[in-house]
Short mmCIF file of C-alpha atoms in Angstrom, two decimals:
data_model
loop_
_atom_site.label_atom_id
_atom_site.label_comp_id
_atom_site.label_asym_id
_atom_site.label_seq_id
_atom_site.Cartn_x
_atom_site.Cartn_y
_atom_site.Cartn_z
CA MET V 1263 53.89 -92.59 38.10
CA ASP V 1264 50.55 -92.65 39.34
CA LEU V 1265 48.09 -93.48 36.66
CA PHE V 1266 46.01 -90.31 37.13
CA GLU V 1267 48.91 -88.04 36.93
CA LYS V 1268 48.62 -87.76 33.50
CA LEU V 1269 44.94 -87.28 33.36
CA ARG V 1270 45.28 -84.43 35.64
CA ASN V 1271 48.01 -82.58 33.48
CA ASN V 1272 46.39 -83.22 30.08
CA LEU V 1273 42.74 -83.21 29.28
CA GLY V 1274 43.31 -84.06 25.53
CA PRO V 1275 43.01 -81.73 22.64
CA ILE V 1276 39.34 -80.93 23.18
CA GLY V 1277 39.51 -80.62 26.97
CA SER V 1278 42.75 -78.53 26.78
CA ASN V 1279 41.30 -75.98 24.50
CA SER V 1280 38.04 -75.61 26.46
CA VAL V 1281 39.90 -75.16 29.62
CA LEU V 1282 42.46 -72.75 27.83
CA PHE V 1283 39.59 -70.36 26.84
CA ASP V 1284 37.52 -70.98 29.89
CA GLY V 1285 35.01 -72.78 27.89
CA HIS V 1286 33.56 -75.47 30.08
CA HIS V 1287 30.07 -75.17 30.35
CA TYR V 1288 30.10 -72.54 27.47
CA PHE V 1289 31.81 -74.13 24.45
CA ALA V 1290 31.94 -77.58 26.01
CA PHE V 1291 29.41 -79.02 27.98
CA PRO V 1292 26.95 -76.25 27.66
CA ARG V 1293 23.64 -76.14 29.75
CA LEU V 1294 20.76 -75.21 27.35
CA THR V 1295 17.50 -74.98 29.55
CA GLY V 1296 13.65 -74.78 29.12
CA GLU V 1297 11.48 -76.56 26.33
CA LEU V 1298 13.54 -78.52 23.77
CA GLY V 1299 13.10 -76.47 20.46
CA PRO V 1300 14.18 -73.70 18.36
CA HIS V 1301 14.27 -71.23 21.36
CA MET V 1302 15.84 -72.17 24.62
CA MET V 1303 17.76 -70.28 27.49
CA PHE V 1304 21.71 -70.27 27.59
CA PHE V 1305 23.13 -68.33 30.80
CA GLY V 1306 19.87 -66.28 31.35
CA LYS V 1307 19.58 -65.28 27.66
CA ARG V 1308 17.11 -66.53 24.84
CA MET V 1309 18.68 -68.18 22.21
CA LEU V 1310 17.85 -69.23 18.76
CA ASN V 1311 18.97 -72.74 18.98
CA TRP V 1312 20.48 -74.27 15.93
CA SER V 1313 22.23 -77.37 17.55
CA LEU V 1314 19.42 -80.05 17.93
CA ASN V 1315 19.31 -82.76 15.69
CA ASN V 1316 15.51 -82.86 16.22
CA TYR V 1317 15.15 -82.74 12.66
CA LEU V 1318 11.15 -83.29 12.53
CA GLY V 1319 10.37 -81.40 15.78
CA LEU V 1320 9.35 -84.45 17.51
CA ALA V 1321 11.03 -83.81 21.04
CA ASN V 1322 8.06 -81.65 21.90
CA HIS V 1323 5.37 -82.78 19.69
CA PRO V 1324 2.19 -83.17 21.74
CA GLU V 1325 1.31 -86.64 20.83
CA VAL V 1326 5.08 -87.91 21.66
CA ARG V 1327 4.59 -86.25 25.12
CA GLU V 1328 1.47 -87.84 25.91
CA ALA V 1329 2.74 -91.24 24.81
CA ASP V 1330 6.07 -90.83 26.71
CA ALA V 1331 4.22 -89.97 29.74
CA LYS V 1332 1.30 -92.77 29.53
CA ALA V 1333 4.19 -95.40 28.98
CA ALA V 1334 6.28 -94.33 31.92
CA ALA V 1335 3.07 -94.51 34.01
CA ASP V 1336 1.85 -97.61 32.49
CA TRP V 1337 5.29 -99.59 32.54
CA GLY V 1338 7.82 -97.65 34.72
CA LEU V 1339 11.28 -97.39 33.78
CA ALA V 1340 12.60 -100.89 34.92
CA TYR V 1341 10.31 -102.96 32.63
CA PRO V 1342 11.64 -105.33 31.12
CA MET V 1343 14.34 -106.40 33.57
CA GLY V 1344 17.30 -108.20 32.18
CA ALA V 1345 18.83 -108.63 28.87
CA ARG V 1346 16.74 -109.50 25.78
CA LEU V 1347 18.44 -112.99 25.82
CA MET V 1348 17.62 -113.79 29.20
CA SER V 1349 14.55 -112.21 30.56
CA GLY V 1350 14.21 -108.69 28.99
CA ASN V 1351 12.38 -109.60 25.84
CA SER V 1352 8.66 -108.52 25.16
CA ASP V 1353 6.00 -108.68 22.21
CA LEU V 1354 6.23 -104.96 22.01
CA HIS V 1355 10.10 -104.99 21.45
CA GLU V 1356 9.65 -107.52 18.70
CA GLU V 1357 6.44 -105.81 17.32
CA LEU V 1358 8.64 -102.22 17.21
CA GLU V 1359 11.71 -104.37 15.41
CA GLN V 1360 9.31 -105.65 12.53
CA GLN V 1361 7.54 -102.21 12.07
CA LEU V 1362 10.98 -100.76 11.58
CA ALA V 1363 12.25 -103.57 9.33
CA THR V 1364 8.99 -102.89 7.16
CA PHE V 1365 9.61 -99.24 7.02
CA VAL V 1366 13.26 -99.41 5.69
CA GLY V 1367 12.44 -102.50 3.46
CA LYS V 1368 14.31 -105.23 5.14
CA GLN V 1369 13.04 -108.57 6.53
CA ASP V 1370 13.95 -108.16 10.32
CA SER V 1371 15.45 -105.45 12.63
CA PHE V 1372 17.23 -105.74 15.89
CA LEU V 1373 16.60 -102.79 18.72
CA LEU V 1374 19.79 -101.70 20.32
CA ASN V 1375 20.07 -99.50 23.39
CA PHE V 1376 22.56 -96.88 22.16
CA GLY V 1377 23.58 -96.12 18.42
CA TYR V 1378 27.32 -95.80 18.96
CA GLN V 1379 27.85 -98.96 21.03
CA GLY V 1380 25.44 -100.60 18.40
CA VAL V 1381 27.42 -99.58 15.47
CA MET V 1382 30.76 -101.01 17.07
CA SER V 1383 29.28 -104.04 18.06
CA ALA V 1384 27.31 -105.01 15.09
CA ILE V 1385 30.54 -104.37 13.13
CA GLU V 1386 32.50 -106.54 15.42
CA ALA V 1387 29.98 -109.49 15.23
CA LEU V 1388 29.63 -109.42 11.41
CA VAL V 1389 33.27 -109.76 10.78
CA ASP V 1390 36.19 -112.23 11.86
CA ARG V 1391 39.79 -112.09 11.35
CA ARG V 1392 39.75 -113.71 8.07
CA ASP V 1393 37.24 -110.92 6.59
CA ILE V 1394 38.35 -107.56 5.04
CA ILE V 1395 36.65 -104.22 5.81
CA VAL V 1396 36.70 -101.27 3.34
CA TYR V 1397 35.47 -98.13 4.61
CA ASP V 1398 34.92 -94.41 3.74
CA ALA V 1399 37.42 -92.06 5.06
CA GLU V 1400 34.91 -89.63 6.40
CA CYS V 1401 33.25 -92.55 8.35
CA HIS V 1402 32.01 -91.46 11.94
CA ALA V 1403 33.84 -92.33 15.17
CA CYS V 1404 31.51 -95.08 16.16
CA ILE V 1405 32.54 -96.90 12.84
CA ILE V 1406 36.33 -96.26 13.36
CA ASP V 1407 36.18 -97.73 16.92
CA GLY V 1408 33.96 -100.94 15.41
CA ILE V 1409 36.91 -101.18 12.90
CA ARG V 1410 39.30 -101.02 15.66
CA LEU V 1411 37.65 -103.99 17.42
CA HIS V 1412 37.98 -105.83 14.00
CA LYS V 1413 41.73 -104.73 14.32
CA ALA V 1414 42.08 -106.54 17.49
CA LYS V 1415 41.05 -109.58 15.80
CA MET V 1416 44.02 -109.31 13.56
CA GLY V 1417 41.57 -108.42 10.81
CA ASP V 1418 42.53 -106.19 7.69
CA TYR V 1419 40.93 -103.02 6.54
CA TYR V 1420 41.45 -100.60 3.95
CA LYS V 1421 40.30 -97.10 3.81
CA PHE V 1422 39.15 -95.51 0.54
CA ASN V 1423 38.75 -91.68 -0.27
CA HIS V 1424 35.65 -89.98 0.83
CA ASN V 1425 32.81 -90.87 -1.78
CA ASP V 1426 35.65 -91.68 -4.39
CA MET V 1427 34.37 -94.43 -6.37
CA ALA V 1428 37.87 -94.95 -8.20
CA SER V 1429 39.29 -95.20 -4.66
CA LEU V 1430 36.82 -97.88 -3.30
CA GLU V 1431 37.53 -99.80 -6.78
CA THR V 1432 41.47 -99.95 -6.22
CA ASN V 1433 40.71 -100.84 -2.46
CA LEU V 1434 37.84 -103.63 -3.35
CA LYS V 1435 40.50 -104.90 -5.65
CA ARG V 1436 42.90 -105.19 -2.75
CA ALA V 1437 40.15 -106.70 -0.37
CA THR V 1438 39.18 -109.26 -2.86
CA LYS V 1439 42.64 -110.55 -3.30
CA LYS V 1440 43.32 -110.57 0.56
CA ALA V 1441 39.95 -112.20 1.10
CA ALA V 1442 40.66 -114.94 -1.36
CA GLU V 1443 43.99 -115.61 0.54
CA THR V 1444 42.44 -115.81 4.10
CA GLY V 1445 39.05 -117.45 3.04
CA GLY V 1446 37.10 -114.62 4.48
CA GLY V 1447 34.43 -112.28 2.75
CA VAL V 1448 34.57 -108.33 2.26
CA LEU V 1449 32.37 -105.81 4.11
CA VAL V 1450 31.89 -102.15 2.74
CA ILE V 1451 31.10 -99.44 5.31
CA SER V 1452 29.67 -96.04 4.35
CA GLU V 1453 27.18 -93.41 5.43
CA GLY V 1454 23.94 -92.28 4.47
CA VAL V 1455 24.46 -88.71 5.38
CA PHE V 1456 27.82 -87.58 6.89
CA GLY V 1457 26.81 -85.86 9.96
CA MET V 1458 29.70 -82.88 9.86
CA SER V 1459 29.64 -82.20 6.08
CA GLY V 1460 25.94 -83.01 5.28
CA LYS V 1461 27.28 -84.82 2.06
CA ILE V 1462 25.34 -87.82 1.23
CA GLY V 1463 27.18 -91.18 0.70
CA SER V 1464 27.42 -92.45 -3.00
CA LEU V 1465 25.28 -95.58 -2.08
CA ASP V 1466 23.68 -96.17 -5.45
CA LYS V 1467 27.39 -96.15 -6.88
CA ILE V 1468 28.71 -98.38 -4.39
CA VAL V 1469 25.80 -101.11 -4.75
CA ALA V 1470 26.61 -100.86 -8.56
CA LEU V 1471 29.84 -102.12 -7.90
CA LYS V 1472 28.32 -105.47 -6.74
CA GLU V 1473 28.08 -106.23 -10.24
CA LYS V 1474 32.11 -106.36 -10.34
CA TYR V 1475 33.10 -107.47 -6.88
CA GLU V 1476 31.47 -109.54 -4.12
CA PHE V 1477 31.15 -107.63 -0.73
CA ARG V 1478 28.10 -106.95 1.59
CA LEU V 1479 27.17 -103.14 2.45
CA PHE V 1480 26.84 -101.77 5.95
CA VAL V 1481 25.60 -98.19 6.11
CA ASP V 1482 24.98 -96.20 9.04
CA ASP V 1483 21.83 -93.67 8.06
CA ALA V 1484 21.74 -91.87 11.42
CA HIS V 1485 21.06 -88.59 9.49
CA GLY V 1486 19.09 -89.95 6.77
CA PHE V 1487 16.32 -91.74 8.64
CA GLY V 1488 13.33 -89.68 8.66
CA THR V 1489 14.63 -86.99 6.40
CA MET V 1490 15.79 -88.38 3.08
CA GLY V 1491 13.72 -90.47 0.50
CA ALA V 1492 10.01 -90.12 -0.67
CA THR V 1493 8.82 -91.66 2.87
CA GLY V 1494 11.78 -90.96 5.09
CA ALA V 1495 13.44 -94.27 4.88
CA GLY V 1496 16.76 -93.01 4.34
CA VAL V 1497 19.46 -92.34 1.84
CA GLY V 1498 19.02 -95.79 0.12
CA GLU V 1499 15.26 -95.02 -0.40
CA HIS V 1500 16.50 -91.37 -1.96
CA PHE V 1501 18.68 -93.22 -4.43
CA GLY V 1502 16.38 -96.23 -5.10
CA CYS V 1503 19.17 -98.58 -3.83
CA GLN V 1504 17.62 -100.05 -0.32
CA ASP V 1505 17.73 -103.60 -1.56
CA GLY V 1506 21.54 -103.11 -2.09
CA ILE V 1507 22.07 -102.16 1.36
CA ASP V 1508 22.89 -105.34 3.33
CA VAL V 1509 22.82 -104.21 6.72
CA TYR V 1510 20.89 -100.76 7.69
CA PHE V 1511 21.66 -98.93 10.89
CA SER V 1512 20.08 -95.76 12.38
CA THR V 1513 19.59 -94.16 15.76
CA PHE V 1514 16.63 -93.01 17.67
CA ALA V 1515 18.50 -90.13 18.62
CA LYS V 1516 17.95 -87.90 15.37
CA SER V 1517 14.84 -87.65 13.88
CA MET V 1518 13.06 -90.00 16.27
CA ALA V 1519 14.16 -87.49 19.14
CA SER V 1520 14.74 -90.46 21.76
CA ILE V 1521 17.33 -92.94 23.13
CA GLY V 1522 18.01 -96.27 21.21
CA ALA V 1523 18.96 -97.44 17.54
CA PHE V 1524 18.13 -100.49 15.30
CA VAL V 1525 19.89 -102.60 12.90
CA ALA V 1526 18.03 -104.12 9.87
CA ALA V 1527 18.96 -106.78 7.25
CA ASP V 1528 17.76 -110.24 6.33
CA ALA V 1529 16.29 -112.34 8.90
CA ASP V 1530 19.05 -114.94 9.27
CA VAL V 1531 21.46 -112.19 9.69
CA ILE V 1532 19.31 -110.31 12.37
CA MET V 1533 19.10 -113.55 14.01
CA TYR V 1534 22.95 -113.87 14.25
CA LEU V 1535 23.48 -110.54 15.54
CA LYS V 1536 20.85 -111.36 18.46
CA TYR V 1537 22.91 -114.08 19.59
CA ASN V 1538 26.37 -112.38 18.93
CA MET V 1539 26.26 -108.85 19.48
CA ARG V 1540 27.99 -108.25 22.89
CA SER V 1541 26.70 -104.81 23.52
CA GLN V 1542 23.16 -106.39 23.58
CA ILE V 1543 23.71 -109.86 25.24
CA TYR V 1544 25.30 -108.17 28.33
CA ALA V 1545 22.84 -105.18 28.39
CA LYS V 1546 19.52 -104.41 29.89
CA ALA V 1547 16.71 -104.43 27.33
CA LEU V 1548 15.58 -101.07 26.25
CA PRO V 1549 12.93 -99.68 28.83
CA MET V 1550 9.32 -100.39 27.81
CA PRO V 1551 8.83 -96.47 27.66
CA LEU V 1552 11.25 -95.96 25.12
CA VAL V 1553 9.83 -98.83 22.99
CA VAL V 1554 6.27 -97.44 23.30
CA GLY V 1555 7.66 -94.09 22.71
CA ALA V 1556 9.40 -95.13 19.58
CA MET V 1557 6.43 -96.52 18.12
CA LYS V 1558 4.64 -93.25 18.53
CA ARG V 1559 7.43 -91.46 16.91
CA LEU V 1560 7.54 -94.02 13.93
CA GLU V 1561 3.81 -93.71 13.51
CA LEU V 1562 4.03 -89.79 13.25
CA ILE V 1563 6.83 -90.01 10.67
CA LYS V 1564 4.69 -92.34 8.42
CA LYS V 1565 1.58 -90.58 8.97
CA HIS V 1566 2.71 -86.90 8.60
CA PRO V 1567 4.90 -86.21 5.62
CA GLU V 1568 4.23 -82.67 6.19
CA LEU V 1569 6.96 -82.76 8.99
CA ARG V 1570 9.51 -83.70 6.68
CA GLU V 1571 8.12 -81.28 3.92
CA LYS V 1572 8.31 -78.42 6.71
CA LEU V 1573 11.95 -79.49 7.33
CA TRP V 1574 13.12 -79.27 3.97
CA GLU V 1575 11.36 -75.89 3.42
CA ASN V 1576 13.30 -74.69 6.27
CA VAL V 1577 16.46 -76.49 4.69
CA ARG V 1578 16.08 -74.95 1.39
CA ALA V 1579 15.45 -71.39 2.67
CA LEU V 1580 18.55 -71.34 4.90
CA GLN V 1581 20.98 -73.10 2.38
CA SER V 1582 19.96 -71.24 -0.68
CA GLY V 1583 19.73 -67.75 1.42
CA LEU V 1584 23.49 -68.73 2.51
CA ARG V 1585 24.83 -69.48 -0.76
CA GLU V 1586 23.23 -66.31 -2.35
CA ARG V 1587 25.21 -64.29 0.18
CA GLY V 1588 28.45 -66.05 -0.76
CA PHE V 1589 28.55 -68.31 2.10
CA ASP V 1590 30.62 -71.72 1.68
CA ILE V 1591 28.55 -74.55 2.72
CA GLY V 1592 30.32 -77.27 1.18
CA GLN V 1593 28.45 -79.83 -0.77
CA THR V 1594 25.57 -80.61 1.53
CA GLU V 1595 22.72 -82.26 0.08
CA SER V 1596 21.03 -83.08 3.50
CA PRO V 1597 19.69 -80.74 6.28
CA VAL V 1598 23.06 -80.68 7.91
CA THR V 1599 24.54 -77.08 7.08
CA PRO V 1600 27.96 -76.53 7.74
CA VAL V 1601 28.98 -72.61 7.32
CA LEU V 1602 32.73 -72.47 6.72
CA LEU V 1603 34.37 -69.28 7.08
CA GLN V 1604 37.90 -68.31 6.60
CA ASN V 1605 39.49 -67.04 9.92
CA ASP V 1606 43.37 -65.98 10.26
CA GLY V 1607 42.78 -65.05 13.75
CA GLY V 1608 42.95 -68.80 14.97
CA ILE V 1609 41.09 -69.85 18.22
CA VAL V 1610 40.91 -66.61 19.66
CA ALA V 1611 39.11 -64.96 16.81
CA ALA V 1612 36.98 -68.25 16.55
CA THR V 1613 35.87 -67.98 20.19
CA ALA V 1614 35.32 -64.42 20.30
CA MET V 1615 32.96 -64.51 17.37
CA VAL V 1616 30.95 -67.46 18.98
CA ARG V 1617 30.57 -65.35 22.14
CA GLU V 1618 29.24 -62.54 20.14
CA LEU V 1619 26.71 -64.79 18.21
CA ARG V 1620 25.32 -65.68 21.76
CA GLU V 1621 25.77 -62.72 23.83
CA THR V 1622 24.75 -60.04 21.27
CA TYR V 1623 22.58 -61.76 18.71
CA GLY V 1624 21.07 -64.76 20.73
CA ILE V 1625 22.16 -67.41 18.28
CA PHE V 1626 23.25 -70.67 19.35
CA CYS V 1627 25.30 -72.96 17.09
CA SER V 1628 27.71 -75.37 17.50
CA ILE V 1629 31.40 -74.21 16.31
CA VAL V 1630 34.09 -76.70 14.78
CA THR V 1631 37.74 -75.75 14.72
CA TYR V 1632 41.04 -77.53 14.25
CA PRO V 1633 41.60 -80.36 14.09
CA VAL V 1634 38.41 -81.22 12.67
CA VAL V 1635 38.74 -78.45 9.92
CA PRO V 1636 42.08 -76.63 8.63
CA LYS V 1637 43.50 -74.19 10.97
CA GLU V 1638 42.29 -71.37 8.85
CA ILE V 1639 38.69 -72.39 8.84
CA ILE V 1640 35.92 -72.05 11.45
CA MET V 1641 32.94 -74.12 10.82
CA LEU V 1642 29.56 -73.41 12.27
CA ARG V 1643 27.46 -76.27 12.08
CA VAL V 1644 23.59 -75.50 11.54
CA ILE V 1645 20.99 -77.90 12.12
CA PRO V 1646 17.65 -76.82 10.75
CA THR V 1647 14.38 -78.70 11.84
CA ALA V 1648 10.71 -78.70 11.28
CA ALA V 1649 10.12 -76.76 14.44
CA HIS V 1650 12.17 -73.71 13.12
CA SER V 1651 10.34 -70.93 11.15
CA LEU V 1652 10.99 -68.96 8.20
CA ASP V 1653 11.39 -65.75 10.42
CA ASP V 1654 14.26 -67.81 12.34
CA VAL V 1655 16.12 -68.50 9.07
CA ALA V 1656 15.92 -65.10 7.95
CA TYR V 1657 17.16 -63.48 11.28
CA THR V 1658 19.93 -65.93 11.18
CA LEU V 1659 21.00 -64.99 7.56
CA THR V 1660 21.05 -61.24 8.44
CA VAL V 1661 23.33 -62.08 11.32
CA PHE V 1662 25.90 -64.20 9.88
CA SER V 1663 26.17 -61.60 6.98
CA GLU V 1664 27.06 -59.12 9.93
CA ILE V 1665 29.46 -61.31 11.83
CA VAL V 1666 31.47 -62.63 8.54
CA GLU V 1667 32.28 -58.96 7.78
CA LYS V 1668 33.56 -58.50 11.29
CA LEU V 1669 35.47 -61.56 10.94
CA LYS V 1670 37.12 -60.50 7.45
CA ASN V 1671 38.07 -56.91 9.19
CA GLY V 1672 39.84 -58.61 12.13
CA TYR V 1673 37.60 -57.45 14.73
CA TYR V 1674 37.44 -60.56 16.78
CA VAL V 1675 41.05 -60.83 16.97
CA GLN V 1676 40.93 -57.54 18.98
CA GLN V 1677 38.17 -58.54 21.58
CA LYS V 1678 39.24 -59.58 24.89
CA PRO V 1679 37.63 -62.92 25.76
CA THR V 1680 34.73 -62.99 28.20
CA GLY V 1681 35.74 -65.83 30.37
CA MET V 1682 33.04 -67.69 32.62
CA ALA V 1683 34.68 -65.63 35.57
CA GLU V 1684 33.84 -62.49 34.20
CA MET V 1685 30.18 -63.61 33.45
CA ALA V 1686 29.67 -64.65 36.80
CA GLN V 1687 30.82 -61.63 38.34
CA ILE V 1688 28.09 -59.46 36.25
CA GLY V 1689 25.66 -61.91 37.58
CA VAL V 1690 25.06 -64.18 34.58
CA THR V 1691 24.78 -67.49 36.24
CA GLU V 1692 23.42 -70.95 35.74
CA SER V 1693 20.76 -70.07 38.39
CA ALA V 1694 19.63 -67.35 36.23
CA ALA V 1695 19.08 -69.58 33.15
CA GLU V 1696 16.67 -71.51 35.09
#
């Protein structure tokens, strides 16, 4: 059989659903246009946008735009050429690394080109086949893929129930026994903020277990960096247990509104990672404009706590308003706001509801369906930012109250889906959105 034949006939669960409901460029790979922020254009319509992880509103902050433009003019996008190990290092790369390490309370840090690749590669570098990984059941896909790299080394791993310390302790006992047999160590992996549910990891309780078990703790704090803690240094700061996090990771793609990531730890651990993380050893260094731009973003996070205060004002208004209206938003303790709706109409009702949210009400937010959530649930994932207003929140609360009644009454099951072809026939095209 031709290798590509199976690709043509099966796009996988996400792609197949998207094509089935004519959703390419609408539900999947949508094209929002205009200035990044709470209000953007989508198929010729102005949208109130709740789908950007631009937590602190830095994406279009004037100082950020100025710093990015100047750095691009001063350095170009090519500098420095080559991998850091060979020819791509610079004083500014190392300066940013020290600033990041100091901010999160670690001895040193290492810049990474991308978060997803960085987590995978860091896990792969930290453990060998003798070592045992114990990880939270709801860890992000990048962590799961890093664990798969460990599995390829024939390493053992155990999964504990989400935020369940009894389950973690059971698996730590198993891991400790196994590590004694293999002569290896134990790495526990969790997250600061779990990006779908908004729940925060029980990092303080995990750190407390170090009194009983010998292990090191790796935390992916992508959604916590910049948003959680007294200074924005993350969930470890929020709980007062940052010292107990041995390897701290975050990305620039959320609060920093950029590209790149970093991992922070003791200086000797970082030195090891610099010489052993394959995703960085064999990749071009982070371009200088992104390094300089990250410095400006970090400066603003440190100097302007009012950005984080405004974010949390919006978060509290949205989440308290949803709860007061009887919406189920789970156990979120972070800006991530999952709105869980009972749905007996399946994917047909889900897509019809989201189309009305966009076409009638001008609200754009991400939709999550089975298999991420149970078949009878629709999850609208809402991300408030510092750039949103309380008026944005009030309007959204009103609209959500209207659509949930329609969903309960079976209105969306009765609607004929409007596909992309029909939209094109009435003149709503991508060119109109420009």
